[in-house]
One Martini backbone bead per residue (centre of mass of N, CA, C, O) as a GRO file, in nm:
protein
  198
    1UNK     BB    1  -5.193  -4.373  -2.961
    2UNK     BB    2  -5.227  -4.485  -2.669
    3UNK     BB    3  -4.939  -4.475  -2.615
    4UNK     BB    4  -4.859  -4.174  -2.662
    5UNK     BB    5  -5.004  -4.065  -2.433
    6UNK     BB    6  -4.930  -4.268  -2.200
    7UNK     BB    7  -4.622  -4.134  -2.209
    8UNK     BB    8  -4.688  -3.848  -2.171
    9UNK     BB    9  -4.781  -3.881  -1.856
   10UNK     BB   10  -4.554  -4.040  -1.768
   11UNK     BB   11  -4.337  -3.885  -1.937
   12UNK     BB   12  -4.099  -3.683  -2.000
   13UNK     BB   13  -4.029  -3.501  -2.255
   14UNK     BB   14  -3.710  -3.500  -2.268
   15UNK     BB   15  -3.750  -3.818  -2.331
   16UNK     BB   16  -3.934  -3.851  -2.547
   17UNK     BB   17  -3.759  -3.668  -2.761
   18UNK     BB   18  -3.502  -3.878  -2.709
   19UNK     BB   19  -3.667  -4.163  -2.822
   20UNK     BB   20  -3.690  -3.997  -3.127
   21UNK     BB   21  -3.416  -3.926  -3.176
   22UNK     BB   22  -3.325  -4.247  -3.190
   23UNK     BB   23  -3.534  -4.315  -3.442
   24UNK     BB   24  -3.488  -3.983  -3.532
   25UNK     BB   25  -3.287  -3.768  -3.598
   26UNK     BB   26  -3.512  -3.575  -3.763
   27UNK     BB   27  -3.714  -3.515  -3.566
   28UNK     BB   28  -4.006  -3.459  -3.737
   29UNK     BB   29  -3.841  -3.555  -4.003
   30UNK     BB   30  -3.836  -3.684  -4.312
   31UNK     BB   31  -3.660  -3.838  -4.545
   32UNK     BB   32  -3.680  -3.745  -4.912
   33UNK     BB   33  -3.360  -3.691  -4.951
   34UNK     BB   34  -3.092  -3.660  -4.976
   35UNK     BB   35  -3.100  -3.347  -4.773
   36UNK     BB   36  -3.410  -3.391  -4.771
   37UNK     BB   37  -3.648  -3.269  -4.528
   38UNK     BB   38  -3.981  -3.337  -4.417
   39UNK     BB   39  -4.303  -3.170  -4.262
   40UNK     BB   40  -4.595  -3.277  -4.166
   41UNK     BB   41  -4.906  -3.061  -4.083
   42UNK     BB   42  -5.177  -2.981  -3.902
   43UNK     BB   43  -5.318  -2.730  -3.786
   44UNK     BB   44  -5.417  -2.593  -3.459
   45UNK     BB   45  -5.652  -2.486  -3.519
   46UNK     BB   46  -5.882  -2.685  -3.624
   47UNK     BB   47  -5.949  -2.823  -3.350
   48UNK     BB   48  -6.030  -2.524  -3.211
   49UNK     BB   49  -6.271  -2.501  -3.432
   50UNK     BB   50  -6.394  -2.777  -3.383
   51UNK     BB   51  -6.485  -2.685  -3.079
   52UNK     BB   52  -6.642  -2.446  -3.156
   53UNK     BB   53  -6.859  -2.561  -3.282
   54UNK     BB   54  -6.953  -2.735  -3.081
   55UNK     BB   55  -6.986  -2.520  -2.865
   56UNK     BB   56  -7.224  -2.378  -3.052
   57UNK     BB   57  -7.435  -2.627  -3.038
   58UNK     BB   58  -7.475  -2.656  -2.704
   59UNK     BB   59  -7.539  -2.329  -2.680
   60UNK     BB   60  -7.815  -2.382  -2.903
   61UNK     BB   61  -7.951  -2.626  -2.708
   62UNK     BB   62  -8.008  -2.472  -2.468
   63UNK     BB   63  -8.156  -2.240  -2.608
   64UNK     BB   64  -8.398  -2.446  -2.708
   65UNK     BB   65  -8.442  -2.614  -2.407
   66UNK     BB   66  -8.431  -2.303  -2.252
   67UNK     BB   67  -8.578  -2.074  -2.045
   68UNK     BB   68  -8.374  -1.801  -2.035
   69UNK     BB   69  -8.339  -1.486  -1.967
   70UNK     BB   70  -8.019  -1.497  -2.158
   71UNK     BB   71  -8.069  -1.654  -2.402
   72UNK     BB   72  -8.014  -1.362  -2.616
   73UNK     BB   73  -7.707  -1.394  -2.560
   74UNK     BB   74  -7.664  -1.710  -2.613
   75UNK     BB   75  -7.713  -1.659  -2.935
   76UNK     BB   76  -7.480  -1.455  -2.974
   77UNK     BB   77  -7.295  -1.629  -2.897
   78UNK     BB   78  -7.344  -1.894  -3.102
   79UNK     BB   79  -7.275  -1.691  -3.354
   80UNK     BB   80  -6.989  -1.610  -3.294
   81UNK     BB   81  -6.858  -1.896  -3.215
   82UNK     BB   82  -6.908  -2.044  -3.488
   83UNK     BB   83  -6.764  -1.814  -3.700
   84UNK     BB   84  -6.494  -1.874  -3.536
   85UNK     BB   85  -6.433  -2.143  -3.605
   86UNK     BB   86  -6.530  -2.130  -3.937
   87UNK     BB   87  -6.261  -2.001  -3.959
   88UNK     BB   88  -6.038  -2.158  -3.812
   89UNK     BB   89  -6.094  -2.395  -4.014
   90UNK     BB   90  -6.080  -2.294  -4.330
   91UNK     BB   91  -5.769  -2.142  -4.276
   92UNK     BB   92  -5.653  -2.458  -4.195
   93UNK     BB   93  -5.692  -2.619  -4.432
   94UNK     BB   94  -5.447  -2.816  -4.482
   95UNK     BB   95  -5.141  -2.943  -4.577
   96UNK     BB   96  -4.844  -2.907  -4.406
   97UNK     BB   97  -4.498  -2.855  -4.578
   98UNK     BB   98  -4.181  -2.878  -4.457
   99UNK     BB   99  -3.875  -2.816  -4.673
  100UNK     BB  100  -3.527  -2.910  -4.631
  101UNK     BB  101  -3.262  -2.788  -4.820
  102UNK     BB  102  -2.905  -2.834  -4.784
  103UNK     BB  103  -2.797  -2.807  -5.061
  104UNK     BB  104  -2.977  -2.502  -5.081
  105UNK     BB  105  -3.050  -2.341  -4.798
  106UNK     BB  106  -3.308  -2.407  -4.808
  107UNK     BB  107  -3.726  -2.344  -4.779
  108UNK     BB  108  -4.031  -2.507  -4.799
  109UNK     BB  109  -4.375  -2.383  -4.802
  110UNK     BB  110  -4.669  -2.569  -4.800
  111UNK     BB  111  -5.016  -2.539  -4.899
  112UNK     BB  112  -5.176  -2.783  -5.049
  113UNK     BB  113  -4.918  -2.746  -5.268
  114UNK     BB  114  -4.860  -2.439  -5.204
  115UNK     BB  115  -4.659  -2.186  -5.242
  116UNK     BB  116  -4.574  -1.964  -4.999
  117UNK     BB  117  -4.262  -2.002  -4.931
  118UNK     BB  118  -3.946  -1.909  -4.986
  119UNK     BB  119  -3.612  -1.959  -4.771
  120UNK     BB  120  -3.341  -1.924  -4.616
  121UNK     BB  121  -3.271  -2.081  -4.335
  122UNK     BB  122  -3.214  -1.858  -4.145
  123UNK     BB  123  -3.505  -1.781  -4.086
  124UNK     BB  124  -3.502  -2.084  -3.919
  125UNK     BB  125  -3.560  -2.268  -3.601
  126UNK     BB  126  -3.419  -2.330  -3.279
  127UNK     BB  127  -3.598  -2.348  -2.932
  128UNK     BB  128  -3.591  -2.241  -2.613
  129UNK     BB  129  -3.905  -2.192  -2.421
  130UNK     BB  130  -3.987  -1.992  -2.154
  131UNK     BB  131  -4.240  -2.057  -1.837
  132UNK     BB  132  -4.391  -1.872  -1.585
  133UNK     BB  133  -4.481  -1.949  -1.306
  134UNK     BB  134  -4.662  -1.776  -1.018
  135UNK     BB  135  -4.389  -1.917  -0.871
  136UNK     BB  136  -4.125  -1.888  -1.052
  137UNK     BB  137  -4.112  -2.095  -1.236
  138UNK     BB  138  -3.943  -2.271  -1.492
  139UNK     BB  139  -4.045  -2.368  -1.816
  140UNK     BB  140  -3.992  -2.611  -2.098
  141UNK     BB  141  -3.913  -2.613  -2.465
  142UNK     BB  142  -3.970  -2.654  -2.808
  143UNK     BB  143  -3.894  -2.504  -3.115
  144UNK     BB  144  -4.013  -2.432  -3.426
  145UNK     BB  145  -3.952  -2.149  -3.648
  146UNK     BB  146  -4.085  -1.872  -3.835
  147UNK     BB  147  -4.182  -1.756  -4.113
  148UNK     BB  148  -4.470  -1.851  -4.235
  149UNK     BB  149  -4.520  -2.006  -3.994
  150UNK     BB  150  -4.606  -2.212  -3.737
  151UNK     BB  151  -4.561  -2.273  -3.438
  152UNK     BB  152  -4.358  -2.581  -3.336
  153UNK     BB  153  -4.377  -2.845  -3.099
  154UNK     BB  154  -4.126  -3.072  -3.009
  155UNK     BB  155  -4.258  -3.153  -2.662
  156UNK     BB  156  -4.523  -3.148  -2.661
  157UNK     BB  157  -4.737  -3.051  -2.390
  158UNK     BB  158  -4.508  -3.104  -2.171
  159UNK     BB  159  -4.320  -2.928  -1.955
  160UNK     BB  160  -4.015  -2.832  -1.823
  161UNK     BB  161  -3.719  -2.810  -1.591
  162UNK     BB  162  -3.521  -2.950  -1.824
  163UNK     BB  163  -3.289  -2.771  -1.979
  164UNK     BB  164  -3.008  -2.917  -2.036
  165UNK     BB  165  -3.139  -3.109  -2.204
  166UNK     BB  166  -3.283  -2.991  -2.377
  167UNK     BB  167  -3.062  -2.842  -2.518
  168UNK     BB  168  -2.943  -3.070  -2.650
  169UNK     BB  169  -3.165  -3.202  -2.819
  170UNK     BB  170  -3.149  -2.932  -2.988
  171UNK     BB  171  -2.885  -2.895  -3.104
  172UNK     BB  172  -2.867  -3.170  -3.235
  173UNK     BB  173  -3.068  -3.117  -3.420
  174UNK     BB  174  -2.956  -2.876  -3.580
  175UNK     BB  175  -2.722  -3.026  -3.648
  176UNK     BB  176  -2.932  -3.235  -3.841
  177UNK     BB  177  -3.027  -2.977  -4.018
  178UNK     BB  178  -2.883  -2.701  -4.024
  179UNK     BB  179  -2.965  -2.508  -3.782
  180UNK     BB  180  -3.072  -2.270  -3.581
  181UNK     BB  181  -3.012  -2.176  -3.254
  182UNK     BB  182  -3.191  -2.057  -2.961
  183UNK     BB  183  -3.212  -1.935  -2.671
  184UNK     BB  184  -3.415  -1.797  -2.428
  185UNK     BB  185  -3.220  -1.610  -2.394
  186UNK     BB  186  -3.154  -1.334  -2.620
  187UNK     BB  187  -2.889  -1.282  -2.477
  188UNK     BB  188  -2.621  -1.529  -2.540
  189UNK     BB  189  -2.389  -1.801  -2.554
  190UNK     BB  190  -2.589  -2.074  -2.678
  191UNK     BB  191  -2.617  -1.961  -2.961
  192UNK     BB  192  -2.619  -2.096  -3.313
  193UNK     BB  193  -2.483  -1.992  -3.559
  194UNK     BB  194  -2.528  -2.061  -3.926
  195UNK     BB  195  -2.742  -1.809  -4.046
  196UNK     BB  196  -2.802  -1.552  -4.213
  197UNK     BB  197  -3.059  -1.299  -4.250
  198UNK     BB  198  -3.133  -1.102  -4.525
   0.00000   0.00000   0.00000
């Protein structure tokens, strides 16, 4: 685990992602039986919730421990902020599983063993998402995202502005799951489109 931190800080992402595919060609996935392949993971909201939780306990301790003229502002600060992780926990509890069958084209999601949704391949994609930063500098990223599923980040928490390189370990990975590409621009000719959604 200090590892792969280590990795992150100092290595740019789309090194660590060419690194992963080549320990395995269709990370994040791993194969369940020849042609279908399993990616299990739990939702980002959990993490988000549960320090929403620890900071309205820390928002709590303050109310209790100091008499500020702000105080009952601060107790409703507490309860909105507490309601808003516990909720953000429920909801996000359970291993999601997302599982490509090559030979049937299809894709089952499913929450802590519950069939969420089933549907064609072309549903579900890989993207190149760019993002301006306030001196118009771009930054990407790479996104497995589709219906019913949460985006997934496919480059860890830091984006780079090596569009090119992203852009090769994309189509690669697409081209070894059978999934559609799609560039950061809407209109592109970088697209590749393998199937059509119904």
């Amino acid at each position: 685990m200090l590892s792969i931190l280590w990795d992150s800080l100092w290595n740019s992402s789309e090194n660590i992602l060419h690194h992963k595919l080549k320990n395995n060609p269709y990370f994040p996935f791993t194969i369940r039986q020849p042609h279908v392949y399993e990616l299990n993971y739990l939702s980002n909201n959990l993490a988000i919730g549960i320090i929403l939780v620890i900071a309205s306990f820390c928002i709590y301790t303050i109310c209790l421990f100091t008499s500020l003229p702000g105080s009952i502002q601060l107790s409703g600060i507490f309860i909105f902020v507490f309601l808003l992780g516990a909720w953000l926990i429920i909801t996000s509890v359970g291993r999601r599983s997302l599982i490509i069958d090559l030979m049937e084209d299809m894709y089952e999601f499913y929450i802590y063993r519950y069939l969420m949704h089933k549907g064609p391949l072309g549903e579900i994609y890989i993207r190149l998402k760019s993002q301006k930063t306030g001196q118009g500098v771009l930054y990407y990223r790479l996104i497995l995202n589709g219906p019913h599923i949460e985006v997934l980040n496919l480059t860890g928490i830091k984006l780079t502005n090596n569009s090119e390189k992203l852009e090769k370990l994309g189509l690669r990975l697409a081209s070894k799951l059978n999934l559609n590409y799609f560039d950061s621009i809407d209109i592109s000719p970088r697209h590749v489109i393998k199937h059509w959604a119904s």
